CSV table of C-alpha atoms in Angstrom, one decimal:
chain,number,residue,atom,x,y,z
A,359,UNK,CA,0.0,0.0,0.0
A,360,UNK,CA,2.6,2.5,0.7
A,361,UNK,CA,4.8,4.2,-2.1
A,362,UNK,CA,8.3,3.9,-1.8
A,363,UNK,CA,9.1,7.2,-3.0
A,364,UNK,CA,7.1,8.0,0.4
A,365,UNK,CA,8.9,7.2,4.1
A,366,UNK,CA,6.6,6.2,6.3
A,367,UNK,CA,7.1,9.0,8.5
A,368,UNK,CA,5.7,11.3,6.1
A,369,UNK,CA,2.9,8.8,5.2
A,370,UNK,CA,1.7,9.6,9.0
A,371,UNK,CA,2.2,13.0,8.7
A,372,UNK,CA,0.3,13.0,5.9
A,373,UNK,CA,-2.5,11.5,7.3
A,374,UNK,CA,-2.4,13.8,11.0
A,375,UNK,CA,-2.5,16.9,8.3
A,376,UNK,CA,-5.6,15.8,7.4
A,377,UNK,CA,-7.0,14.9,10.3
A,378,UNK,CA,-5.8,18.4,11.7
A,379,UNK,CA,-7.4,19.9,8.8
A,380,UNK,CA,-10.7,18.4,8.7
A,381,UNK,CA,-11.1,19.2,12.4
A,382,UNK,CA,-10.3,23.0,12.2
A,383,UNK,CA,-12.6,22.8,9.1
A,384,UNK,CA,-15.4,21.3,11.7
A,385,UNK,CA,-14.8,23.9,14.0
A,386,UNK,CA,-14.5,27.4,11.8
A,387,UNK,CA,-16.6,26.4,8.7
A,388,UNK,CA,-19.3,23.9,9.2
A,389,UNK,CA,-21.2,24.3,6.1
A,390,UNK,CA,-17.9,24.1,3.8
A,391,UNK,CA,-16.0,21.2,3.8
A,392,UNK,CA,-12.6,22.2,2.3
A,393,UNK,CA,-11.4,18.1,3.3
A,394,UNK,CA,-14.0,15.7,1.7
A,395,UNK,CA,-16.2,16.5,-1.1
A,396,UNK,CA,-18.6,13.6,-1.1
A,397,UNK,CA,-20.4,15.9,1.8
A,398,UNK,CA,-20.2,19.3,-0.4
A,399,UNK,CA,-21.6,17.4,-3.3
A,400,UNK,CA,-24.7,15.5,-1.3
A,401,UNK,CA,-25.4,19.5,0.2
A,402,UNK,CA,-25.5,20.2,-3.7
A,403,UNK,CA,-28.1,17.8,-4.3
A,404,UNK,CA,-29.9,18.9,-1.1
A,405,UNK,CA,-29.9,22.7,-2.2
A,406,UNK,CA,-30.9,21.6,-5.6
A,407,UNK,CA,-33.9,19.7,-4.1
A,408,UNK,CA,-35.2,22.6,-2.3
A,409,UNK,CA,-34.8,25.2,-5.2
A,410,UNK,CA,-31.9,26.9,-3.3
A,411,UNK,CA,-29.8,27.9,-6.1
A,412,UNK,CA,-27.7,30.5,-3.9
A,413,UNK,CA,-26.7,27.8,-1.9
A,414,UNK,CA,-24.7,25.9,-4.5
A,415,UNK,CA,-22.2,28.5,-5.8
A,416,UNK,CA,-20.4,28.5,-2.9
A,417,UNK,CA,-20.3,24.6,-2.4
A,418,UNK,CA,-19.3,24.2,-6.3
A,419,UNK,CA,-16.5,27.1,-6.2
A,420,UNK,CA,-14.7,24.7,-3.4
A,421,UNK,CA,-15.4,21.6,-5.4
A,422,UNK,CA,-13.8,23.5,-8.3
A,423,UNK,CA,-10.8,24.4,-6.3
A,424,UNK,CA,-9.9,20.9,-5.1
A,425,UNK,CA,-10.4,19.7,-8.5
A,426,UNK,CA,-8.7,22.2,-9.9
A,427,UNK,CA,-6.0,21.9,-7.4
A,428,UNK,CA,-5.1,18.2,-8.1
A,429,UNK,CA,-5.3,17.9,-11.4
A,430,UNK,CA,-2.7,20.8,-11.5
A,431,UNK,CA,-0.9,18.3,-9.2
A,432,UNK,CA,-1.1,15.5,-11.1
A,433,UNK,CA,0.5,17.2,-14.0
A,434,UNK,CA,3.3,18.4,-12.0
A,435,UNK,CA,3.5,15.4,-10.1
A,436,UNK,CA,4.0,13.4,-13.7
A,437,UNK,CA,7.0,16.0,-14.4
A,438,UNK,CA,8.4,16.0,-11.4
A,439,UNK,CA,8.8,12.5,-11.2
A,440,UNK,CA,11.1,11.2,-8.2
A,441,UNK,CA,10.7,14.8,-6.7
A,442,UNK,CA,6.7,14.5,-7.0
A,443,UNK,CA,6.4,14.1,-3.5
A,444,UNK,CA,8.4,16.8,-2.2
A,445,UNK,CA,7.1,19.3,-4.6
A,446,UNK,CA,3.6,18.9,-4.1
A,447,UNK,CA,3.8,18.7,-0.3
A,448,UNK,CA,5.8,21.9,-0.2
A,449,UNK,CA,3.0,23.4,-2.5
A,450,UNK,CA,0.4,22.1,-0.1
A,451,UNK,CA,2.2,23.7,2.4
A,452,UNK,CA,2.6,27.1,0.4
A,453,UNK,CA,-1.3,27.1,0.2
A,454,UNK,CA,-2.1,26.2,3.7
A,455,UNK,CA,-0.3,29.2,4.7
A,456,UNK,CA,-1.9,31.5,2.1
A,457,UNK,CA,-5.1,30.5,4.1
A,458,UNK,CA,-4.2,31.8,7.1
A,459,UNK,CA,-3.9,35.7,6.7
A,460,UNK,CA,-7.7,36.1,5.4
A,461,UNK,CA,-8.8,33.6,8.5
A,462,UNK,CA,-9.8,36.2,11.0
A,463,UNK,CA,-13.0,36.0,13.3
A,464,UNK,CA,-14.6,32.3,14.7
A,465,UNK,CA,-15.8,31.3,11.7
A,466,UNK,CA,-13.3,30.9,8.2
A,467,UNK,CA,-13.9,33.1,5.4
A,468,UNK,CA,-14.3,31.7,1.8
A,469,UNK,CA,-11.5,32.2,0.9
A,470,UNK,CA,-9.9,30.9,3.4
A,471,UNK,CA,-11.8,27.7,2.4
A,472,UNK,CA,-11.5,27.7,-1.2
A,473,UNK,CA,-7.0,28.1,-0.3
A,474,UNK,CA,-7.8,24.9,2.2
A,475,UNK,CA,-9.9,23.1,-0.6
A,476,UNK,CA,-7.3,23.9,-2.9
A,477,UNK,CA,-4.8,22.3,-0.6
A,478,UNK,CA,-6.5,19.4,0.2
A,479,UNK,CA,-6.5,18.5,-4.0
A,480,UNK,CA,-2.9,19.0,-4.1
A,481,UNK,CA,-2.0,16.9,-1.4
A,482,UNK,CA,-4.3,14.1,-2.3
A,483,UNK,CA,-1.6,14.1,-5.7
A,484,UNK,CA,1.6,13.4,-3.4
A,485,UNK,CA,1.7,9.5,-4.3
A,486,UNK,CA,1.7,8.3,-8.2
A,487,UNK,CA,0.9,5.1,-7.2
A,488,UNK,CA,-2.3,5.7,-4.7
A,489,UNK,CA,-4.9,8.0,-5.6
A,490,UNK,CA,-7.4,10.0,-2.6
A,491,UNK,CA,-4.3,9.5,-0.3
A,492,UNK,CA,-6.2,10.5,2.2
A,493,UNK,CA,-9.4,9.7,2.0
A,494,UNK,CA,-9.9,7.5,4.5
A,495,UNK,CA,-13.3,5.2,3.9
A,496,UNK,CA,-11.7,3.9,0.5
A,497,UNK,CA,-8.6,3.0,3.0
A,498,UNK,CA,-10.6,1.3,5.2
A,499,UNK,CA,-11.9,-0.8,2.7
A,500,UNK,CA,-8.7,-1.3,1.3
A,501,UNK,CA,-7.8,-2.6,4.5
A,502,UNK,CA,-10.3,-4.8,5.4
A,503,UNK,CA,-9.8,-6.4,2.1
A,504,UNK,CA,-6.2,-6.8,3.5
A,505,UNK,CA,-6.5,-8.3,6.4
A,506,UNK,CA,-9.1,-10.9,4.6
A,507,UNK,CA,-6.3,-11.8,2.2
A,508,UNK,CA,-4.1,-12.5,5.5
A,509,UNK,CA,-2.2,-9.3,4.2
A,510,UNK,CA,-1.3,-8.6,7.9
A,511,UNK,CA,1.6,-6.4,6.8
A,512,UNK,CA,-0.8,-3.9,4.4
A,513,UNK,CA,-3.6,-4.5,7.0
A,514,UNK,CA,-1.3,-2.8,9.6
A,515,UNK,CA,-0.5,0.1,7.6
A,516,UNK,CA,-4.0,0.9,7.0
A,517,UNK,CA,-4.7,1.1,10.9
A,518,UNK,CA,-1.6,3.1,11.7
A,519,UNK,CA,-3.0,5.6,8.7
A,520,UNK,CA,-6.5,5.6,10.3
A,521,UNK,CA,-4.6,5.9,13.8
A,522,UNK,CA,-2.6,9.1,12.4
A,523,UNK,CA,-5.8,11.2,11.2
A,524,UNK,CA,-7.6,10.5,14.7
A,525,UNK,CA,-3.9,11.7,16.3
A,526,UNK,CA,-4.2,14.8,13.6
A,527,UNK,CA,-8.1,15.7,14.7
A,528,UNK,CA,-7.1,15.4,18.6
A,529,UNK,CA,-3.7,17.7,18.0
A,530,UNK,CA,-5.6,20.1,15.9
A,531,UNK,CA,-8.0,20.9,19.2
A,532,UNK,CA,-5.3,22.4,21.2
A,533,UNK,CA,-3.6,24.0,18.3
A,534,UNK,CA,-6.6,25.8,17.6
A,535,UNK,CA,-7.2,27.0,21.4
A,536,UNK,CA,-3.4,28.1,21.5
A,537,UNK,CA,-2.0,29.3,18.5
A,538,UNK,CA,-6.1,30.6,16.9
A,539,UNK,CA,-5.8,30.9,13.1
A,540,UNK,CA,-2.2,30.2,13.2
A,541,UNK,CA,-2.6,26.7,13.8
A,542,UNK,CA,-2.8,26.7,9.8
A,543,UNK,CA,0.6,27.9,10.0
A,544,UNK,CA,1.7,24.6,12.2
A,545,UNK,CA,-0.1,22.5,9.7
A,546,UNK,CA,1.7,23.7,6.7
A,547,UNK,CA,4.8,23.2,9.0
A,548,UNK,CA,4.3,19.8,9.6
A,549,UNK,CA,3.6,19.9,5.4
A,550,UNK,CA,7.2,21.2,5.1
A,551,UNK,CA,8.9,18.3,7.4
A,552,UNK,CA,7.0,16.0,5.3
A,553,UNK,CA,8.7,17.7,2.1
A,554,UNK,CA,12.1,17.5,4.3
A,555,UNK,CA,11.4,13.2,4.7
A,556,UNK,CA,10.6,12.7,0.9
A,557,UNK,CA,13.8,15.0,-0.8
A,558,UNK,CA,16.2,13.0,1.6
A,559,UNK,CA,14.2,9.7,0.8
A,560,UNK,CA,14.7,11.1,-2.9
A,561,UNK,CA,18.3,11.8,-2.2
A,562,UNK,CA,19.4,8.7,-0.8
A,563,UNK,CA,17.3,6.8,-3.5
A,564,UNK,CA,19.3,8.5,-6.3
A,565,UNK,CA,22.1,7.9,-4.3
A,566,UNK,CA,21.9,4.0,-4.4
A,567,UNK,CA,21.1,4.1,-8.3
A,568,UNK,CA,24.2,5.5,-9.2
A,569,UNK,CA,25.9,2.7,-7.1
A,570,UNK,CA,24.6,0.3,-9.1
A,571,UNK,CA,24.9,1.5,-12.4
C-alpha cells in the first residue's frame, strides 16, 4: 500500500495533516467542507432539491478548487517524477499558509476555504501510485480487504494511517485553542517536514542508483 518514493514518517504525517485539517474545518466552517467533497456534493443535491440555487455556488467554487487543485498536481506530479512528493507537499504547504492571513474571526472566510480546498486537492496528488491519499473510507476498505487476504503487513499500515488522522483531529483541538488561526501555519509546518522526509528519501534513493549502475 505505501509508495516507496514516500517514508513512512511522512505517510503519518500525511494522514495527522488531514485529520488536523478536517477538524479545524469542523470547528470554523461547518457548512464548507474544504477536506471531503462527497459531503459538499450531497449539500448540492440537497440545495438543488429545495430550489436553493444560492446555496450551490459556494459549495461548487470549493469543489472547483480541489479539482482544480489536483489535477494541476497530477500534471506536475507526472513531471516531477522522483521529486513529485516533495514538490507537491511543499505546494500544499505554500497554500495552507496562504489560508491563514484572510482567516480572522470564529468562523473561516471563503476564501480561506477555497485556499484549504485547494490544498487538500494537491495533497491528495503526493503519491503516483495511490490516488485519494487520504481519504480514509476507500482506506478502510482497502484494508479490510487486507486483512481478509491474511495481508497482515498492508492490514497494519491501513490502521496506523487511520490511527494518524484521529492523532491529527485530537492535535488540531489544542492548536486551535493556543495558536487561533495560526494553527494553519503549524499544519503547513508539519507539510514542510513532510517535504524535508521525501527529498532525503529522494536523495538517498538517487544515491543508491548511481551505485549500481
Amino acid at each position: 500500500m505505501l509508495d516507496k518514493k514516500i517514508p513512512f514518517p511522512a505517510f503519518a504525517l500525511l494522514f495527522m495533516v488531514a485529520g488536523a485539517t478536517d477538524a479545524l474545518i469542523y470547528l470554523h466552517s461547518r457548512d464548507l467542507l474544504a477536506v471531503y467533497m462527497t459531503g459538499n456534493s450531497s449539500h448540492i443535491g440537497r440545495h438543488i432539491g429545495e430550489g436553493n440555487w444560492a446555496g450551490i455556488t459556494p459549495l461548487a467554487a470549493v469543489i472547483a478548487a480541489f479539482f482544480t487543485a489536483t489535477a494541476l498536481g497530477a500534471w506536475i506530479g507526472i513531471r516531477a517524477k522522483r521529486w513529485r512528493p516533495t514538490v507537491i507537499l511543499l505546494l500544499t504547504a505554500l497554500l495552507m499558509s496562504a489560508s491563514m492571513p484572510f482567516a480572522q474571526g470564529d468562523d473561516y472566510p471563503f476564501i480561506t476555504v477555497l485556499l484549504i480546498a485547494a490544498a487538500m486537492g494537491m495533497l491528495n496528488q503526493v503519491s503516483g501510485n495511490e490516488s485519494g491519499v487520504t481519504f480514509l473510507t476507500g482506506m478502510l476498505v482497502r484494508t479490510g480487504r487486507a486483512f481478509a487476504e491474511g495481508n497482515f503487513r498492508a492490514g497494519l499500515d491501513g490502521l496506523v494511517r487511520w490511527s494518524a488522522l484521529v492523532a491529527g483531529a485530537a492535535l488540531a483541538i489544542p492548536l486551535n485553542h493556543h495558536l487561533g488561526r495560526h494553527a494553519l501555519l503549524a499544519i503547513a509546518a508539519m507539510l514542510a517536514l513532510g517535504a524535508v522526509f521525501t527529498a532525503w528519501n529522494a536523495l538517498v534513493g538517487r544515491h543508491r542508483a548511481r551505485h549500481l549502475t
